[in-house]
Amino acid sequence: MDHWNTYYTQEDFDQMKRLGLNSIRFPVGHWYFTELSGFPSHPYTIPEQSILAHDHPITNVIRYAQNAGLYIILDLHTAPGSQNGFDNSGHATNDPQPDNWGQGWIYNPTNVQGTVATNAAMATYLNHIEDKFGLNNIIMMEILNEPWEDIDLSLIKGYYMSAIQAVRDIRPGLPILMHDSFRGEDWGTLLKDWKYEDVYLDTHSYQCFNLWDLASDRYVHVFTSSSLTTLTSSLSLTSSLSLSLSLSSLSSLLSLSSLSSLLL
C-alpha cells in the first residue's frame, strides 16, 4: 500500500527535530511482527516486505528518526483480542459494558501468549536492525499501550512480568515502559519485591473528554499535569521500578512526540 511509503517522509522527522523534539513514541500493531512471533496476522493487512527487510515501513520510520537525530520508544499499541476495546487497540468492541472491555485479551491464554510472543519478536527485530542496518536509536520498548482500567490488575502485572522476561532474554539492556492501566496509585503496593531494573511506569493524562477540560486554558492544563506529576512521583515504590510521566527521570532525555500510527 502506498500509504506506508508516503504517510511519513524524512522531512517530517527533520521538522520534528527543528521544532526541538528529541524523541518519538512510535505505536505499532502486533500483526507486523507475525513473521517472528508466529502469531497470525489475520485479519490485518501487512506490508509485502519481510519485517527483516531494510525497507520495511517500520524500519524506514526508525531510519528517518535516526537520520534526524531523534530517539524512539517502540510502543506495542495493540494486543490480540484487544486490551481495552478501543479502535486504537486494533479491534473496537461493540459491548456497551465497559467492565467487559479487554476481557477478550486477558482471559484468553492464546491471546496473552501471543502478546508476549510479539514482545519477544520486537526485541529480536531491534537486535536485527541494529546489527544489520546500524539503527541504534531505540531507547525503550513500551510492552503494551493502555490495558483497560477494569481488568484485574494482578493479571496485568503477571503479563508484564512475562513480557519483560521475554524481552530481556533477547535484549537484556533494553529499558521497558509499562502503562499503569489508569491506576497509577495502585502500583505502589503491587510492585513490592519487584525484581526488574530499568522499568518505567507510563501515565496518560487526558484533558479533553469533558466540558471542564474543553473550557480550560493552557495554564489550567499545565497545573493539572503538574499536580498529577507530584502525586504519582510521591508513590512509595519499594524496589527498582522507576516512575515516570514524561520520562524525565531517564536522564532528562525526552521531549516526546507521539506519531499517528502506521498501524491502522
PDB file of C-alpha atoms in Angstrom:
ATOM      1  CA  MET A   1       0.000   0.000   0.000  1.00  0.00           C
ATOM      2  CA  ASP A   2       1.323   3.416  -0.951  1.00  0.00           C
ATOM      3  CA  HIS A   3       0.226   4.763   2.438  1.00  0.00           C
ATOM      4  CA  TRP A   4       3.171   3.041   4.117  1.00  0.00           C
ATOM      5  CA  ASN A   5       5.621   4.662   1.731  1.00  0.00           C
ATOM      6  CA  THR A   6       4.247   8.191   1.722  1.00  0.00           C
ATOM      7  CA  TYR A   7       2.476   8.956   5.019  1.00  0.00           C
ATOM      8  CA  TYR A   8       5.765   9.851   6.707  1.00  0.00           C
ATOM      9  CA  THR A   9       8.885  11.102   4.983  1.00  0.00           C
ATOM     10  CA  GLN A  10      12.347  12.172   6.079  1.00  0.00           C
ATOM     11  CA  GLU A  11      11.208  15.797   6.031  1.00  0.00           C
ATOM     12  CA  ASP A  12       8.603  15.101   8.721  1.00  0.00           C
ATOM     13  CA  PHE A  13      11.301  13.939  11.106  1.00  0.00           C
ATOM     14  CA  ASP A  14      13.671  16.720  10.179  1.00  0.00           C
ATOM     15  CA  GLN A  15      10.907  19.174  11.032  1.00  0.00           C
ATOM     16  CA  MET A  16      10.319  17.492  14.418  1.00  0.00           C
ATOM     17  CA  LYS A  17      13.997  17.966  15.166  1.00  0.00           C
ATOM     18  CA  ARG A  18      13.898  21.612  14.129  1.00  0.00           C
ATOM     19  CA  LEU A  19      10.948  22.144  16.474  1.00  0.00           C
ATOM     20  CA  GLY A  20      13.056  20.970  19.399  1.00  0.00           C
ATOM     21  CA  LEU A  21      11.809  17.413  19.848  1.00  0.00           C
ATOM     22  CA  ASN A  22      14.324  14.712  20.631  1.00  0.00           C
ATOM     23  CA  SER A  23      12.228  11.543  20.859  1.00  0.00           C
ATOM     24  CA  ILE A  24       9.178   9.823  19.414  1.00  0.00           C
ATOM     25  CA  ARG A  25       6.780   7.271  20.837  1.00  0.00           C
ATOM     26  CA  PHE A  26       6.132   5.060  17.837  1.00  0.00           C
ATOM     27  CA  PRO A  27       2.986   2.878  18.088  1.00  0.00           C
ATOM     28  CA  VAL A  28       2.819  -0.356  16.090  1.00  0.00           C
ATOM     29  CA  GLY A  29       0.381  -3.252  15.748  1.00  0.00           C
ATOM     30  CA  HIS A  30       1.125  -6.810  16.799  1.00  0.00           C
ATOM     31  CA  TRP A  31       0.370  -8.102  13.306  1.00  0.00           C
ATOM     32  CA  TYR A  32       3.503  -6.511  11.854  1.00  0.00           C
ATOM     33  CA  PHE A  33       5.664  -8.993  13.756  1.00  0.00           C
ATOM     34  CA  THR A  34       3.848 -12.193  12.778  1.00  0.00           C
ATOM     35  CA  GLU A  35       6.862 -13.444  10.822  1.00  0.00           C
ATOM     36  CA  LEU A  36       8.911 -13.501  14.030  1.00  0.00           C
ATOM     37  CA  SER A  37       6.208 -14.151  16.630  1.00  0.00           C
ATOM     38  CA  GLY A  38       4.374 -16.951  14.849  1.00  0.00           C
ATOM     39  CA  PHE A  39       1.061 -15.359  15.870  1.00  0.00           C
ATOM     40  CA  PRO A  40      -1.338 -14.951  12.911  1.00  0.00           C
ATOM     41  CA  SER A  41      -1.722 -11.513  11.355  1.00  0.00           C
ATOM     42  CA  HIS A  42      -5.285 -12.182  10.120  1.00  0.00           C
ATOM     43  CA  PRO A  43      -7.454 -10.160   9.570  1.00  0.00           C
ATOM     44  CA  TYR A  44      -4.976  -7.279   9.289  1.00  0.00           C
ATOM     45  CA  THR A  45      -3.089  -6.171   6.203  1.00  0.00           C
ATOM     46  CA  ILE A  46       0.684  -6.260   6.453  1.00  0.00           C
ATOM     47  CA  PRO A  47       3.371  -4.987   4.068  1.00  0.00           C
ATOM     48  CA  GLU A  48       4.742  -7.182   1.311  1.00  0.00           C
ATOM     49  CA  GLN A  49       8.254  -6.749   2.686  1.00  0.00           C
ATOM     50  CA  SER A  50       9.621  -9.046   5.341  1.00  0.00           C
ATOM     51  CA  ILE A  51       9.848  -7.430   8.781  1.00  0.00           C
ATOM     52  CA  LEU A  52      13.577  -8.136   8.423  1.00  0.00           C
ATOM     53  CA  ALA A  53      13.897  -6.219   5.140  1.00  0.00           C
ATOM     54  CA  HIS A  54      15.831  -2.960   5.072  1.00  0.00           C
ATOM     55  CA  ASP A  55      12.860  -1.146   3.507  1.00  0.00           C
ATOM     56  CA  HIS A  56      10.069  -2.386   5.767  1.00  0.00           C
ATOM     57  CA  PRO A  57       7.821   0.606   6.646  1.00  0.00           C
ATOM     58  CA  ILE A  58       8.596   0.367  10.374  1.00  0.00           C
ATOM     59  CA  THR A  59      12.311   0.246   9.671  1.00  0.00           C
ATOM     60  CA  ASN A  60      12.000   3.225   7.336  1.00  0.00           C
ATOM     61  CA  VAL A  61      10.415   5.309  10.105  1.00  0.00           C
ATOM     62  CA  ILE A  62      13.142   4.323  12.557  1.00  0.00           C
ATOM     63  CA  ARG A  63      15.774   5.234   9.963  1.00  0.00           C
ATOM     64  CA  TYR A  64      14.134   8.611   9.287  1.00  0.00           C
ATOM     65  CA  ALA A  65      14.234   9.301  13.017  1.00  0.00           C
ATOM     66  CA  GLN A  66      17.875   8.284  13.362  1.00  0.00           C
ATOM     67  CA  ASN A  67      18.872  10.386  10.370  1.00  0.00           C
ATOM     68  CA  ALA A  68      17.227  13.364  12.081  1.00  0.00           C
ATOM     69  CA  GLY A  69      18.883  12.677  15.425  1.00  0.00           C
ATOM     70  CA  LEU A  70      15.692  11.506  17.147  1.00  0.00           C
ATOM     71  CA  TYR A  71      15.263   8.678  19.653  1.00  0.00           C
ATOM     72  CA  ILE A  72      12.345   6.223  19.526  1.00  0.00           C
ATOM     73  CA  ILE A  73      10.203   4.434  22.086  1.00  0.00           C
ATOM     74  CA  LEU A  74       8.772   1.461  20.211  1.00  0.00           C
ATOM     75  CA  ASP A  75       5.245   1.005  21.560  1.00  0.00           C
ATOM     76  CA  LEU A  76       3.143  -2.139  21.125  1.00  0.00           C
ATOM     77  CA  HIS A  77      -0.206  -0.423  20.710  1.00  0.00           C
ATOM     78  CA  THR A  78      -2.396  -3.482  20.133  1.00  0.00           C
ATOM     79  CA  ALA A  79      -2.919  -6.909  21.672  1.00  0.00           C
ATOM     80  CA  PRO A  80      -4.705  -9.876  20.094  1.00  0.00           C
ATOM     81  CA  GLY A  81      -8.306  -9.733  21.245  1.00  0.00           C
ATOM     82  CA  SER A  82      -7.948  -6.043  22.266  1.00  0.00           C
ATOM     83  CA  GLN A  83      -6.577  -4.972  25.616  1.00  0.00           C
ATOM     84  CA  ASN A  84      -9.103  -2.153  26.027  1.00  0.00           C
ATOM     85  CA  GLY A  85     -11.897  -2.345  23.459  1.00  0.00           C
ATOM     86  CA  PHE A  86     -10.870   0.847  21.658  1.00  0.00           C
ATOM     87  CA  ASP A  87     -10.211   1.195  17.945  1.00  0.00           C
ATOM     88  CA  ASN A  88      -6.574   2.072  18.633  1.00  0.00           C
ATOM     89  CA  SER A  89      -6.121  -1.429  20.071  1.00  0.00           C
ATOM     90  CA  GLY A  90      -6.846  -2.862  16.629  1.00  0.00           C
ATOM     91  CA  HIS A  91     -10.354  -4.017  17.489  1.00  0.00           C
ATOM     92  CA  ALA A  92     -13.184  -1.768  18.663  1.00  0.00           C
ATOM     93  CA  THR A  93     -15.720  -3.523  20.842  1.00  0.00           C
ATOM     94  CA  ASN A  94     -19.495  -3.351  20.419  1.00  0.00           C
ATOM     95  CA  ASP A  95     -20.018  -4.310  24.057  1.00  0.00           C
ATOM     96  CA  PRO A  96     -21.781  -1.447  25.897  1.00  0.00           C
ATOM     97  CA  GLN A  97     -20.448  -2.608  29.262  1.00  0.00           C
ATOM     98  CA  PRO A  98     -17.043  -1.007  29.951  1.00  0.00           C
ATOM     99  CA  ASP A  99     -16.205  -3.564  32.632  1.00  0.00           C
ATOM    100  CA  ASN A 100     -16.104  -6.214  29.893  1.00  0.00           C
ATOM    101  CA  TRP A 101     -13.600  -4.374  27.716  1.00  0.00           C
ATOM    102  CA  GLY A 102     -10.238  -6.076  27.441  1.00  0.00           C
ATOM    103  CA  GLN A 103     -11.536  -9.442  28.599  1.00  0.00           C
ATOM    104  CA  GLY A 104     -11.104 -10.952  25.132  1.00  0.00           C
ATOM    105  CA  TRP A 105      -7.394 -10.429  25.680  1.00  0.00           C
ATOM    106  CA  ILE A 106      -6.578 -11.062  29.325  1.00  0.00           C
ATOM    107  CA  TYR A 107      -8.834 -14.119  29.818  1.00  0.00           C
ATOM    108  CA  ASN A 108      -7.722 -15.766  26.590  1.00  0.00           C
ATOM    109  CA  PRO A 109      -4.395 -17.567  27.203  1.00  0.00           C
ATOM    110  CA  THR A 110      -3.691 -17.775  23.468  1.00  0.00           C
ATOM    111  CA  ASN A 111      -4.018 -14.013  23.109  1.00  0.00           C
ATOM    112  CA  VAL A 112      -1.859 -13.264  26.145  1.00  0.00           C
ATOM    113  CA  GLN A 113       0.794 -15.711  24.951  1.00  0.00           C
ATOM    114  CA  GLY A 114       0.589 -14.122  21.502  1.00  0.00           C
ATOM    115  CA  THR A 115       1.227 -10.714  23.041  1.00  0.00           C
ATOM    116  CA  VAL A 116       4.279 -11.979  24.921  1.00  0.00           C
ATOM    117  CA  ALA A 117       5.494 -13.637  21.725  1.00  0.00           C
ATOM    118  CA  THR A 118       5.079 -10.284  19.963  1.00  0.00           C
ATOM    119  CA  ASN A 119       7.133  -8.522  22.645  1.00  0.00           C
ATOM    120  CA  ALA A 120       9.881 -11.096  22.130  1.00  0.00           C
ATOM    121  CA  ALA A 121       9.610 -10.665  18.355  1.00  0.00           C
ATOM    122  CA  MET A 122      10.011  -6.906  18.747  1.00  0.00           C
ATOM    123  CA  ALA A 123      13.201  -7.457  20.747  1.00  0.00           C
ATOM    124  CA  THR A 124      14.502  -9.799  18.028  1.00  0.00           C
ATOM    125  CA  TYR A 125      13.620  -7.187  15.430  1.00  0.00           C
ATOM    126  CA  LEU A 126      15.528  -4.483  17.320  1.00  0.00           C
ATOM    127  CA  ASN A 127      18.617  -6.685  17.503  1.00  0.00           C
ATOM    128  CA  HIS A 128      18.341  -7.323  13.782  1.00  0.00           C
ATOM    129  CA  ILE A 129      18.013  -3.713  12.651  1.00  0.00           C
ATOM    130  CA  GLU A 130      20.882  -2.667  14.898  1.00  0.00           C
ATOM    131  CA  ASP A 131      23.189  -5.456  13.723  1.00  0.00           C
ATOM    132  CA  LYS A 132      22.291  -5.298  10.017  1.00  0.00           C
ATOM    133  CA  PHE A 133      21.414  -1.647   9.430  1.00  0.00           C
ATOM    134  CA  GLY A 134      23.115   0.220  12.265  1.00  0.00           C
ATOM    135  CA  LEU A 135      19.838   1.545  13.668  1.00  0.00           C
ATOM    136  CA  ASN A 136      20.505   2.059  17.354  1.00  0.00           C
ATOM    137  CA  ASN A 137      18.161   4.907  18.293  1.00  0.00           C
ATOM    138  CA  ILE A 138      15.573   2.724  20.078  1.00  0.00           C
ATOM    139  CA  ILE A 139      15.921   3.695  23.715  1.00  0.00           C
ATOM    140  CA  MET A 140      12.900   1.894  25.159  1.00  0.00           C
ATOM    141  CA  MET A 141      10.070  -0.543  24.428  1.00  0.00           C
ATOM    142  CA  GLU A 142       6.563   0.014  25.728  1.00  0.00           C
ATOM    143  CA  ILE A 143       5.295  -3.529  26.107  1.00  0.00           C
ATOM    144  CA  LEU A 144       1.599  -2.621  25.767  1.00  0.00           C
ATOM    145  CA  ASN A 145      -0.436   0.534  25.487  1.00  0.00           C
ATOM    146  CA  GLU A 146      -3.307   1.155  27.921  1.00  0.00           C
ATOM    147  CA  PRO A 147      -4.630  -2.151  29.257  1.00  0.00           C
ATOM    148  CA  TRP A 148      -8.158  -1.322  30.356  1.00  0.00           C
ATOM    149  CA  GLU A 149      -8.855   0.002  33.831  1.00  0.00           C
ATOM    150  CA  ASP A 150     -11.403  -2.694  34.744  1.00  0.00           C
ATOM    151  CA  ILE A 151      -9.058  -5.629  34.119  1.00  0.00           C
ATOM    152  CA  ASP A 152      -7.758  -7.368  37.246  1.00  0.00           C
ATOM    153  CA  LEU A 153      -4.525  -5.501  37.874  1.00  0.00           C
ATOM    154  CA  SER A 154      -2.745  -8.582  39.190  1.00  0.00           C
ATOM    155  CA  LEU A 155      -3.331 -10.253  35.813  1.00  0.00           C
ATOM    156  CA  ILE A 156      -1.844  -7.250  34.039  1.00  0.00           C
ATOM    157  CA  LYS A 157       1.157  -7.431  36.368  1.00  0.00           C
ATOM    158  CA  GLY A 158       1.525 -11.125  35.517  1.00  0.00           C
ATOM    159  CA  TYR A 159       1.530 -10.343  31.814  1.00  0.00           C
ATOM    160  CA  TYR A 160       4.027  -7.527  32.328  1.00  0.00           C
ATOM    161  CA  MET A 161       6.430  -9.806  34.169  1.00  0.00           C
ATOM    162  CA  SER A 162       6.218 -12.449  31.426  1.00  0.00           C
ATOM    163  CA  ALA A 163       6.711  -9.824  28.727  1.00  0.00           C
ATOM    164  CA  ILE A 164       9.670  -8.170  30.460  1.00  0.00           C
ATOM    165  CA  GLN A 165      11.384 -11.511  30.922  1.00  0.00           C
ATOM    166  CA  ALA A 166      10.786 -12.450  27.278  1.00  0.00           C
ATOM    167  CA  VAL A 167      12.271  -9.151  26.086  1.00  0.00           C
ATOM    168  CA  ARG A 168      15.220  -9.243  28.472  1.00  0.00           C
ATOM    169  CA  ASP A 169      16.100 -12.808  27.424  1.00  0.00           C
ATOM    170  CA  ILE A 170      16.700 -11.426  23.922  1.00  0.00           C
ATOM    171  CA  ARG A 171      17.785  -7.823  24.531  1.00  0.00           C
ATOM    172  CA  PRO A 172      18.991  -7.652  28.136  1.00  0.00           C
ATOM    173  CA  GLY A 173      19.791  -3.965  28.447  1.00  0.00           C
ATOM    174  CA  LEU A 174      16.638  -2.515  26.883  1.00  0.00           C
ATOM    175  CA  PRO A 175      14.673  -0.167  29.183  1.00  0.00           C
ATOM    176  CA  ILE A 176      10.999  -1.102  29.470  1.00  0.00           C
ATOM    177  CA  LEU A 177       7.958   1.144  29.686  1.00  0.00           C
ATOM    178  CA  MET A 178       4.661  -0.206  31.018  1.00  0.00           C
ATOM    179  CA  HIS A 179       1.347   1.601  31.210  1.00  0.00           C
ATOM    180  CA  ASP A 180      -0.338   1.963  34.593  1.00  0.00           C
ATOM    181  CA  SER A 181      -3.770   0.860  33.296  1.00  0.00           C
ATOM    182  CA  PHE A 182      -5.114   4.233  34.507  1.00  0.00           C
ATOM    183  CA  ARG A 183      -4.465   3.217  38.126  1.00  0.00           C
ATOM    184  CA  GLY A 184      -1.139   4.809  38.955  1.00  0.00           C
ATOM    185  CA  GLU A 185      -1.551   4.903  42.734  1.00  0.00           C
ATOM    186  CA  ASP A 186      -2.237   1.161  42.983  1.00  0.00           C
ATOM    187  CA  TRP A 187       1.192   0.201  41.672  1.00  0.00           C
ATOM    188  CA  GLY A 188       2.999   1.386  44.784  1.00  0.00           C
ATOM    189  CA  THR A 189       1.740  -1.673  46.653  1.00  0.00           C
ATOM    190  CA  LEU A 190       1.533  -4.031  43.705  1.00  0.00           C
ATOM    191  CA  LEU A 191       5.224  -3.715  42.866  1.00  0.00           C
ATOM    192  CA  LYS A 192       6.703  -4.685  46.206  1.00  0.00           C
ATOM    193  CA  ASP A 193       9.622  -7.110  45.754  1.00  0.00           C
ATOM    194  CA  TRP A 194       9.852  -6.093  42.097  1.00  0.00           C
ATOM    195  CA  LYS A 195      12.906  -7.771  40.608  1.00  0.00           C
ATOM    196  CA  TYR A 196      13.412  -5.908  37.341  1.00  0.00           C
ATOM    197  CA  GLU A 197      15.533  -2.807  36.829  1.00  0.00           C
ATOM    198  CA  ASP A 198      15.237  -0.084  34.189  1.00  0.00           C
ATOM    199  CA  VAL A 199      11.457  -0.342  34.085  1.00  0.00           C
ATOM    200  CA  TYR A 200       9.374   2.832  33.849  1.00  0.00           C
ATOM    201  CA  LEU A 201       5.686   3.422  34.549  1.00  0.00           C
ATOM    202  CA  ASP A 202       3.690   5.322  31.931  1.00  0.00           C
ATOM    203  CA  THR A 203       0.685   7.500  32.860  1.00  0.00           C
ATOM    204  CA  HIS A 204      -1.588   9.122  30.273  1.00  0.00           C
ATOM    205  CA  SER A 205      -3.329  12.262  31.496  1.00  0.00           C
ATOM    206  CA  TYR A 206      -6.167  13.067  29.098  1.00  0.00           C
ATOM    207  CA  GLN A 207      -7.647  16.532  29.478  1.00  0.00           C
ATOM    208  CA  CYS A 208     -10.106  16.666  26.599  1.00  0.00           C
ATOM    209  CA  PHE A 209     -13.136  14.471  27.295  1.00  0.00           C
ATOM    210  CA  ASN A 210     -15.414  16.670  29.417  1.00  0.00           C
ATOM    211  CA  LEU A 211     -16.690  20.253  29.455  1.00  0.00           C
ATOM    212  CA  TRP A 212     -14.278  21.335  32.203  1.00  0.00           C
ATOM    213  CA  ASP A 213     -11.283  20.159  30.191  1.00  0.00           C
ATOM    214  CA  LEU A 214     -12.538  21.736  26.992  1.00  0.00           C
ATOM    215  CA  ALA A 215     -13.157  25.064  28.740  1.00  0.00           C
ATOM    216  CA  SER A 216      -9.757  25.126  30.482  1.00  0.00           C
ATOM    217  CA  ASP A 217      -6.946  27.328  29.256  1.00  0.00           C
ATOM    218  CA  ARG A 218      -3.345  26.190  28.915  1.00  0.00           C
ATOM    219  CA  TYR A 219      -2.450  27.334  32.420  1.00  0.00           C
ATOM    220  CA  VAL A 220      -5.067  25.026  33.957  1.00  0.00           C
ATOM    221  CA  HIS A 221      -3.850  22.143  31.798  1.00  0.00           C
ATOM    222  CA  VAL A 222      -0.258  22.707  32.898  1.00  0.00           C
ATOM    223  CA  PHE A 223      -1.311  22.969  36.553  1.00  0.00           C
ATOM    224  CA  THR A 224      -3.347  19.751  36.298  1.00  0.00           C
ATOM    225  CA  SER A 225      -0.444  17.872  34.722  1.00  0.00           C
ATOM    226  CA  SER A 226       1.984  19.249  37.322  1.00  0.00           C
ATOM    227  CA  SER A 227      -0.328  18.157  40.134  1.00  0.00           C
ATOM    228  CA  LEU A 228      -0.518  14.664  38.662  1.00  0.00           C
ATOM    229  CA  THR A 229       3.258  14.515  38.406  1.00  0.00           C
ATOM    230  CA  THR A 230       3.594  15.484  42.071  1.00  0.00           C
ATOM    231  CA  LEU A 231       1.020  12.913  43.128  1.00  0.00           C
ATOM    232  CA  THR A 232       2.450   9.986  41.216  1.00  0.00           C
ATOM    233  CA  SER A 233       6.063  10.845  41.955  1.00  0.00           C
ATOM    234  CA  SER A 234       5.287  10.616  45.663  1.00  0.00           C
ATOM    235  CA  LEU A 235       4.290   6.959  45.446  1.00  0.00           C
ATOM    236  CA  SER A 236       6.360   4.655  47.595  1.00  0.00           C
ATOM    237  CA  LEU A 237       7.785   2.041  45.258  1.00  0.00           C
ATOM    238  CA  THR A 238       9.916  -0.323  47.212  1.00  0.00           C
ATOM    239  CA  SER A 239      12.210  -1.781  44.589  1.00  0.00           C
ATOM    240  CA  SER A 240      13.985  -0.804  41.419  1.00  0.00           C
ATOM    241  CA  LEU A 241      10.962   0.437  39.498  1.00  0.00           C
ATOM    242  CA  SER A 242      11.408   3.983  38.264  1.00  0.00           C
ATOM    243  CA  LEU A 243       8.214   6.018  37.966  1.00  0.00           C
ATOM    244  CA  SER A 244       7.923   8.418  35.068  1.00  0.00           C
ATOM    245  CA  LEU A 245       5.280  10.520  33.397  1.00  0.00           C
ATOM    246  CA  SER A 246       7.169  12.317  30.669  1.00  0.00           C
ATOM    247  CA  LEU A 247      10.186  10.045  31.216  1.00  0.00           C
ATOM    248  CA  SER A 248      12.059  12.995  32.660  1.00  0.00           C
ATOM    249  CA  SER A 249      13.773  10.592  35.046  1.00  0.00           C
ATOM    250  CA  LEU A 250      15.511   8.978  32.087  1.00  0.00           C
ATOM    251  CA  SER A 251      18.379  11.464  32.264  1.00  0.00           C
ATOM    252  CA  SER A 252      16.001  14.311  31.328  1.00  0.00           C
ATOM    253  CA  LEU A 253      16.272  12.911  27.840  1.00  0.00           C
ATOM    254  CA  LEU A 254      12.885  13.108  26.303  1.00  0.00           C
ATOM    255  CA  SER A 255      10.533  15.697  24.938  1.00  0.00           C
ATOM    256  CA  LEU A 256       8.008  13.434  23.339  1.00  0.00           C
ATOM    257  CA  SER A 257       6.163  13.433  20.048  1.00  0.00           C
ATOM    258  CA  SER A 258       3.670  10.599  19.593  1.00  0.00           C
ATOM    259  CA  LEU A 259       3.253   9.603  15.979  1.00  0.00           C
ATOM    260  CA  SER A 260      -0.106   8.941  14.449  1.00  0.00           C
ATOM    261  CA  SER A 261       0.444   5.269  13.927  1.00  0.00           C
ATOM    262  CA  LEU A 262       1.189   3.428  10.741  1.00  0.00           C
ATOM    263  CA  LEU A 263      -0.787   0.539  12.181  1.00  0.00           C
ATOM    264  CA  LEU A 264      -4.372   1.427  11.163  1.00  0.00           C
TER     265      LEU A 264
END
